[in-house]
Tab-separated table of C-alpha atoms in Angstrom:
chain	number	residue	atom	x	y	z
N	1	MET	CA	-23.470	-5.890	13.997
N	2	MET	CA	-20.444	-4.268	12.793
N	3	ALA	CA	-19.221	-3.888	16.242
N	4	ILE	CA	-19.659	-7.499	17.051
N	5	THR	CA	-17.962	-8.306	13.426
N	6	LEU	CA	-15.066	-6.061	14.422
N	7	LEU	CA	-14.398	-7.665	17.665
N	8	LYS	CA	-14.577	-10.864	16.283
N	9	ARG	CA	-11.624	-9.887	13.757
N	10	ILE	CA	-9.338	-8.353	16.494
N	11	PRO	CA	-7.871	-11.659	17.780
N	12	SER	CA	-6.809	-12.679	14.237
N	13	LEU	CA	-5.558	-9.075	13.504
N	14	LEU	CA	-3.274	-9.202	16.638
N	15	ILE	CA	-1.926	-12.543	15.377
N	16	VAL	CA	-1.041	-11.044	12.046
N	17	LEU	CA	0.838	-8.176	13.758
N	18	PHE	CA	2.585	-10.534	16.350
N	19	GLY	CA	3.966	-12.735	13.274
N	20	VAL	CA	4.882	-9.936	11.164
N	21	THR	CA	6.726	-8.590	13.944
N	22	VAL	CA	8.542	-12.071	14.777
N	23	LEU	CA	9.169	-12.612	11.105
N	24	THR	CA	11.102	-9.082	10.775
N	25	PHE	CA	12.914	-9.168	13.953
N	26	PHE	CA	14.393	-12.629	13.332
N	27	MET	CA	14.858	-12.266	9.604
N	28	SER	CA	17.157	-9.104	10.473
N	29	ALA	CA	18.907	-11.024	12.657
N	30	LEU	CA	19.885	-13.510	10.127
N	31	SER	CA	21.728	-10.838	8.340
N	32	THR	CA	25.631	-11.077	8.185
N	33	VAL	CA	26.014	-7.237	8.636
N	34	ASP	CA	26.755	-6.616	12.602
N	35	PRO	CA	24.567	-3.577	13.177
N	36	ALA	CA	26.874	-2.462	16.230
N	37	GLU	CA	29.955	-2.462	13.663
N	38	ALA	CA	28.182	-0.751	11.386
N	39	PHE	CA	27.144	2.119	13.559
N	40	ALA	CA	30.791	2.070	14.950
N	41	ARG	CA	32.158	2.704	11.481
N	42	ARG	CA	29.511	5.546	10.961
N	43	THR	CA	30.395	7.328	14.081
N	44	LEU	CA	33.931	6.640	15.052
N	45	LEU	CA	36.991	7.027	13.109
N	46	ASN	CA	38.786	3.242	12.801
N	47	PRO	CA	36.932	1.909	15.833
N	48	THR	CA	38.524	-0.807	17.773
N	49	SER	CA	36.983	-4.238	18.594
N	50	VAL	CA	36.496	-3.248	21.969
N	51	GLN	CA	35.021	-0.034	21.131
N	52	ILE	CA	32.577	-2.292	18.759
N	53	ALA	CA	31.885	-4.720	21.676
N	54	ASP	CA	30.951	-1.822	23.895
N	55	ILE	CA	28.951	-0.585	21.598
N	56	ARG	CA	27.317	-3.774	21.107
N	57	GLN	CA	26.547	-4.293	24.400
N	58	GLY	CA	24.935	-1.057	25.098
N	59	MET	CA	22.527	-1.583	22.022
N	60	GLY	CA	21.602	-4.839	23.883
N	61	LEU	CA	22.713	-6.643	20.678
N	62	ASP	CA	24.908	-9.216	22.992
N	63	GLN	CA	21.736	-10.895	24.471
N	64	PRO	CA	20.065	-13.811	22.629
N	65	VAL	CA	17.880	-12.704	19.593
N	66	TYR	CA	14.371	-13.830	21.542
N	67	GLN	CA	15.622	-11.841	24.570
N	68	GLN	CA	16.002	-8.784	22.053
N	69	TYR	CA	12.635	-9.326	20.779
N	70	LEU	CA	11.028	-9.715	24.025
N	71	ASN	CA	12.647	-6.492	25.063
N	72	TRP	CA	11.494	-4.661	21.832
N	73	LEU	CA	7.951	-6.010	22.076
N	74	VAL	CA	7.585	-4.875	25.683
N	75	HIS	CA	8.409	-1.295	24.828
N	76	SER	CA	6.660	-1.571	21.573
N	77	LEU	CA	3.638	-2.068	23.554
N	78	THR	CA	4.451	1.231	25.401
N	79	GLY	CA	4.923	3.274	21.841
N	80	ASP	CA	8.811	3.082	22.461
N	81	LEU	CA	10.066	2.054	19.403
N	82	GLY	CA	13.598	2.703	20.316
N	83	GLU	CA	16.275	4.993	19.122
N	84	SER	CA	17.482	5.315	15.390
N	85	LEU	CA	20.781	4.523	14.624
N	86	LEU	CA	20.915	6.751	11.847
N	87	THR	CA	19.398	9.953	13.140
N	88	ARG	CA	19.687	9.331	16.756
N	89	ASN	CA	16.170	10.500	17.229
N	90	ALA	CA	13.166	8.310	18.495
N	91	VAL	CA	11.984	6.041	15.930
N	92	SER	CA	8.297	6.994	16.497
N	93	SER	CA	9.354	10.694	16.064
N	94	ASP	CA	10.815	9.947	12.706
N	95	ILE	CA	7.887	7.990	11.586
N	96	ALA	CA	5.650	10.414	12.715
N	97	ASP	CA	7.532	13.175	10.578
N	98	LYS	CA	7.918	11.016	7.353
N	99	LEU	CA	4.541	9.119	7.689
N	100	PRO	CA	2.054	12.177	6.599
N	101	MET	CA	4.089	12.468	3.228
N	102	THR	CA	3.609	9.120	2.461
N	103	LEU	CA	-0.092	9.009	3.444
N	104	SER	CA	-0.701	12.046	1.360
N	105	LEU	CA	0.967	10.402	-1.751
N	106	VAL	CA	-0.960	7.063	-1.289
N	107	ALA	CA	-4.360	9.056	-1.101
N	108	ALA	CA	-3.522	10.995	-3.976
N	109	SER	CA	-2.719	7.736	-5.891
N	110	MET	CA	-5.440	5.847	-4.701
N	111	PHE	CA	-7.876	9.179	-6.129
N	112	TRP	CA	-6.631	8.411	-9.517
N	113	VAL	CA	-6.961	4.513	-9.251
N	114	ILE	CA	-10.567	5.090	-8.417
N	115	LEU	CA	-11.308	7.645	-10.894
N	116	LEU	CA	-9.668	5.453	-13.592
N	117	THR	CA	-10.830	2.290	-12.349
N	118	ILE	CA	-14.874	2.762	-11.957
N	119	PRO	CA	-15.758	4.390	-15.277
N	120	VAL	CA	-13.251	3.046	-17.446
N	121	SER	CA	-14.342	-0.699	-16.378
N	122	ILE	CA	-17.987	-0.275	-16.725
N	123	LEU	CA	-17.008	1.674	-20.316
N	124	GLY	CA	-15.175	-1.651	-21.080
N	125	ALA	CA	-18.091	-4.129	-19.816
N	126	LEU	CA	-21.027	-1.848	-21.729
N	127	ARG	CA	-19.023	-1.950	-24.793
N	128	LYS	CA	-17.647	-5.709	-24.937
N	129	ASN	CA	-15.463	-6.152	-27.988
N	130	SER	CA	-15.972	-2.795	-29.015
N	131	PHE	CA	-13.063	-0.340	-30.153
N	132	TRP	CA	-13.348	1.258	-26.754
N	133	ASP	CA	-12.714	-2.244	-25.038
N	134	HIS	CA	-9.779	-3.000	-27.196
N	135	LEU	CA	-8.016	0.393	-26.372
N	136	ILE	CA	-8.646	-0.025	-22.364
N	137	SER	CA	-7.409	-4.067	-22.675
N	138	GLY	CA	-4.482	-2.594	-24.562
N	139	PHE	CA	-3.838	0.145	-21.737
N	140	THR	CA	-4.344	-2.214	-18.904
N	141	ILE	CA	-1.544	-4.696	-20.369
N	142	LEU	CA	0.643	-1.884	-20.934
N	143	GLY	CA	0.196	-0.450	-17.356
N	144	ILE	CA	0.452	-4.040	-15.761
N	145	SER	CA	3.958	-4.083	-17.949
N	146	LEU	CA	5.473	-0.806	-16.739
N	147	PRO	CA	7.187	-0.700	-13.353
N	148	SER	CA	6.384	1.996	-11.174
N	149	PHE	CA	9.991	3.336	-11.240
N	150	TRP	CA	10.420	3.447	-15.070
N	151	LEU	CA	6.992	4.939	-15.257
N	152	GLY	CA	8.365	7.894	-13.096
N	153	PHE	CA	11.509	8.428	-14.934
N	154	LEU	CA	9.359	8.416	-18.367
N	155	LEU	CA	6.744	10.944	-16.793
N	156	LEU	CA	9.848	13.189	-15.278
N	157	LEU	CA	11.352	13.112	-18.871
N	158	ILE	CA	8.128	13.920	-20.937
N	159	PHE	CA	6.449	16.497	-18.462
N	160	ALA	CA	9.553	17.892	-16.723
N	161	VAL	CA	12.207	18.027	-19.298
N	162	THR	CA	10.738	17.687	-23.003
N	163	PHE	CA	7.893	19.858	-22.138
N	164	PRO	CA	8.610	21.353	-18.661
N	165	ILE	CA	5.097	21.831	-17.618
N	166	PHE	CA	6.425	20.375	-14.186
N	167	SER	CA	9.751	21.207	-12.318
N	168	VAL	CA	11.852	17.812	-11.640
N	169	VAL	CA	11.887	18.595	-8.066
N	170	GLU	CA	8.754	19.990	-6.654
N	171	SER	CA	7.567	20.223	-2.913
N	172	GLY	CA	4.702	21.531	-1.092
N	173	SER	CA	2.081	22.315	-3.621
N	174	ILE	CA	-0.747	20.236	-5.299
N	175	ARG	CA	1.619	20.245	-8.584
N	176	SER	CA	4.265	18.212	-6.713
N	177	PHE	CA	1.755	15.399	-6.095
N	178	ILE	CA	0.555	14.908	-9.703
N	179	LEU	CA	3.724	13.125	-11.426
N	180	PRO	CA	4.560	10.383	-8.364
N	181	SER	CA	0.949	9.892	-7.507
N	182	LEU	CA	0.252	8.776	-11.146
N	183	SER	CA	3.460	7.304	-11.345
N	184	LEU	CA	2.318	4.865	-8.463
N	185	ALA	CA	-1.520	4.780	-9.408
N	186	LEU	CA	-1.249	3.570	-13.205
N	187	PRO	CA	0.230	0.049	-12.691
N	188	ILE	CA	-2.570	-0.510	-10.061
N	189	ALA	CA	-5.337	1.095	-11.810
N	190	ALA	CA	-4.506	-1.483	-14.823
N	191	SER	CA	-4.621	-4.413	-12.563
N	192	THR	CA	-7.958	-3.223	-11.120
N	193	ILE	CA	-9.619	-2.060	-14.223
N	194	ARG	CA	-8.887	-5.911	-15.521
N	195	LEU	CA	-10.755	-7.115	-12.543
N	196	PHE	CA	-13.248	-4.930	-12.289
N	197	ARG	CA	-14.360	-5.461	-15.709
N	198	ALA	CA	-14.400	-8.812	-15.450
N	199	THR	CA	-16.293	-9.037	-12.437
N	200	LEU	CA	-18.731	-6.701	-14.058
N	201	LEU	CA	-19.366	-8.810	-17.054
N	202	SER	CA	-19.636	-11.942	-14.719
N	203	ASN	CA	-22.496	-10.043	-13.239
N	204	LEU	CA	-23.976	-8.856	-16.307
N	205	ASN	CA	-24.723	-12.662	-17.161
N	206	LYS	CA	-26.804	-13.061	-13.841
N	207	ASP	CA	-30.430	-13.703	-13.847
N	208	TYR	CA	-31.021	-11.080	-11.622
N	209	VAL	CA	-29.900	-8.531	-14.955
N	210	LEU	CA	-32.273	-10.706	-17.178
N	211	TYR	CA	-35.281	-10.263	-14.806
N	212	ALA	CA	-34.217	-6.667	-14.544
N	213	LYS	CA	-34.272	-5.963	-18.411
N	214	ALA	CA	-37.860	-8.341	-18.408
N	215	ARG	CA	-38.995	-5.527	-16.246
N	216	GLY	CA	-38.240	-2.770	-18.936
N	217	LEU	CA	-35.330	-1.031	-16.883
N	218	ASN	CA	-32.673	0.244	-19.127
N	219	MET	CA	-29.006	-0.587	-18.957
N	220	ARG	CA	-28.051	2.560	-17.032
N	221	THR	CA	-30.325	1.916	-14.431
N	222	ILE	CA	-29.489	-1.872	-14.234
N	223	MET	CA	-25.807	-0.923	-14.073
N	224	TRP	CA	-25.874	1.793	-11.298
N	225	LYS	CA	-28.549	0.095	-9.124
N	226	HIS	CA	-28.054	-3.699	-9.318
N	227	VAL	CA	-24.800	-4.790	-11.173
N	228	LEU	CA	-22.321	-2.119	-9.888
N	229	LYS	CA	-23.358	-2.741	-6.181
N	230	ASN	CA	-22.901	-6.435	-6.557
N	231	SER	CA	-19.452	-5.989	-8.035
N	232	LEU	CA	-17.723	-3.628	-5.391
N	233	PRO	CA	-17.192	-5.886	-2.848
N	234	PRO	CA	-14.183	-7.601	-4.448
N	235	LEU	CA	-12.934	-4.472	-5.626
N	236	ILE	CA	-13.199	-2.466	-2.511
N	237	THR	CA	-11.003	-5.379	-0.843
N	238	LEU	CA	-8.599	-5.353	-3.862
N	239	PHE	CA	-8.492	-1.418	-2.947
N	240	SER	CA	-7.572	-2.069	0.909
N	241	GLN	CA	-4.675	-4.846	-0.148
N	242	TYR	CA	-3.258	-1.880	-2.634
N	243	LEU	CA	-3.505	0.472	-0.156
N	244	GLY	CA	-0.794	-1.323	1.918
N	245	TYR	CA	1.213	-2.235	-0.976
N	246	MET	CA	1.237	1.377	-2.037
N	247	VAL	CA	2.841	2.469	1.144
N	248	VAL	CA	5.593	0.224	0.937
N	249	GLY	CA	5.887	0.369	-2.870
N	250	SER	CA	6.129	4.127	-2.653
N	251	ALA	CA	9.793	3.789	-1.866
N	252	VAL	CA	10.888	3.790	-5.216
N	253	VAL	CA	8.822	6.585	-6.433
N	254	GLU	CA	9.915	8.594	-3.765
N	255	SER	CA	13.261	7.922	-4.378
N	256	ILE	CA	12.763	9.057	-7.942
N	257	PHE	CA	10.943	12.313	-6.852
N	258	SER	CA	13.147	13.266	-3.960
N	259	TRP	CA	9.757	12.187	-1.776
N	260	GLN	CA	10.948	12.291	2.062
N	261	GLY	CA	8.296	9.741	3.239
N	262	ILE	CA	8.479	6.357	5.479
N	263	GLY	CA	9.043	4.322	2.115
N	264	THR	CA	12.697	6.484	1.551
N	265	HIS	CA	13.394	6.357	5.335
N	266	LEU	CA	12.674	2.346	5.563
N	267	VAL	CA	15.273	1.957	2.589
N	268	ASN	CA	17.853	4.317	4.083
N	269	ALA	CA	17.545	2.357	7.373
N	270	ILE	CA	17.822	-1.063	5.685
N	271	ILE	CA	21.079	0.063	4.261
N	272	ALA	CA	22.407	1.823	7.301
N	273	ARG	CA	21.484	-1.840	9.362
N	274	ASP	CA	19.633	0.691	11.627
N	275	LEU	CA	17.347	-2.212	12.956
N	276	PRO	CA	15.213	-0.258	15.366
N	277	THR	CA	13.959	1.980	12.719
N	278	VAL	CA	13.264	-0.976	10.065
N	279	ASN	CA	11.206	-2.898	12.727
N	280	GLY	CA	9.309	0.395	13.799
N	281	CYS	CA	8.721	1.066	10.003
N	282	VAL	CA	7.601	-2.502	9.161
N	283	LEU	CA	5.286	-2.430	12.404
N	284	VAL	CA	3.677	0.598	11.169
N	285	ILE	CA	3.024	-0.688	7.531
N	286	ALA	CA	2.100	-3.831	9.071
N	287	VAL	CA	-0.763	-1.715	11.202
N	288	ILE	CA	-1.940	0.456	8.051
N	289	PHE	CA	-2.358	-3.145	6.231
N	290	VAL	CA	-4.510	-4.336	9.342
N	291	ILE	CA	-6.357	-1.116	9.344
N	292	SER	CA	-7.368	-0.929	5.724
N	293	ASN	CA	-8.640	-4.509	5.832
N	294	ILE	CA	-10.656	-3.789	8.665
N	295	PHE	CA	-12.420	-0.646	6.871
N	296	ALA	CA	-12.573	-2.757	3.620
N	297	ASP	CA	-14.580	-5.264	5.272
N	298	MET	CA	-16.675	-2.875	7.325
N	299	PHE	CA	-17.378	-1.203	4.047
N	300	ASN	CA	-18.386	-4.169	2.307
N	301	LEU	CA	-20.555	-5.156	5.188
N	302	ALA	CA	-22.379	-1.630	4.925
N	303	LEU	CA	-22.868	-1.846	1.324
N	304	ASN	CA	-24.050	-5.370	1.467
N	305	PRO	CA	-25.330	-6.484	4.896
N	306	ARG	CA	-26.077	-10.085	3.636
N	307	LEU	CA	-22.563	-10.692	3.317
N	308	LYS	CA	-20.728	-12.572	5.973
N	309	PHE	CA	-17.086	-12.486	7.235
N	310	GLY	CA	-15.321	-15.651	5.937
N	311	GLY	CA	-18.117	-16.809	3.672
N	312	ASN	CA	-18.312	-13.877	1.379
N	313	THR	CA	-21.674	-15.520	0.202
N	314	PRO	CA	-24.446	-12.899	-0.987
N	315	ALA	CA	-27.569	-14.593	0.501
């Protein structure tokens, strides 16, 4: 059943990827900055208009935009994402170097999000309107209000400057993941806690919970065996969406903590008008979005086979 469901999803996912590449490519073409001129001024001393025109022709930028896109698309299907105008390396090679750093950071951040979301949400739902519930609500409001970049600077100030538990710049150790992953995870955890707590409270008011209480089951058993299982699907879907968001949103955190991931690489490429790198990075991030959504759907189906894609209706 999972294989059939996956096959049904593939056409729509390919359309999403195609749409992302078209939008990215043509939006880049609308920029008033000439990539050929930007490249010439970065590599030549006082380039002439003739030199810039030669570079533009060499890059294929003198062709119509749709022709440039088709050329890029055909090469991308073979794994050739072009050559970076900034590093002069193959775009795929640069991405392969940067992506593991970002994925490691995102994995560490997702660990914090899951570690905080499930137990804190359960505590808030079971102790509704108690001191702990109000404390959790205050934390979530504060967490949602704090942008990651501000939180990153705050964590550095407290834990690397005022109390030097960590170094301002660390790399290659588990310690180096703690502050950047927390900066990325805490605002997201605040959002997921609010959503999951509301979902748990909604399910606690369902008839099957009353029936379980009538059977004499205690709240711990009802929560872990019934309520939690029925509340997880929307949370898993939200996790998959945040996974892609964190890959993109990691750029700011990577900049603060000098983390050389794909987010920083993409920002540098945008500033330098390195279009092959921009298109390549966006394509890879879109693929990560798509794959994470597929895994979320498959996991939801494995958790509850009565869920059908598109309907989200428990049978």
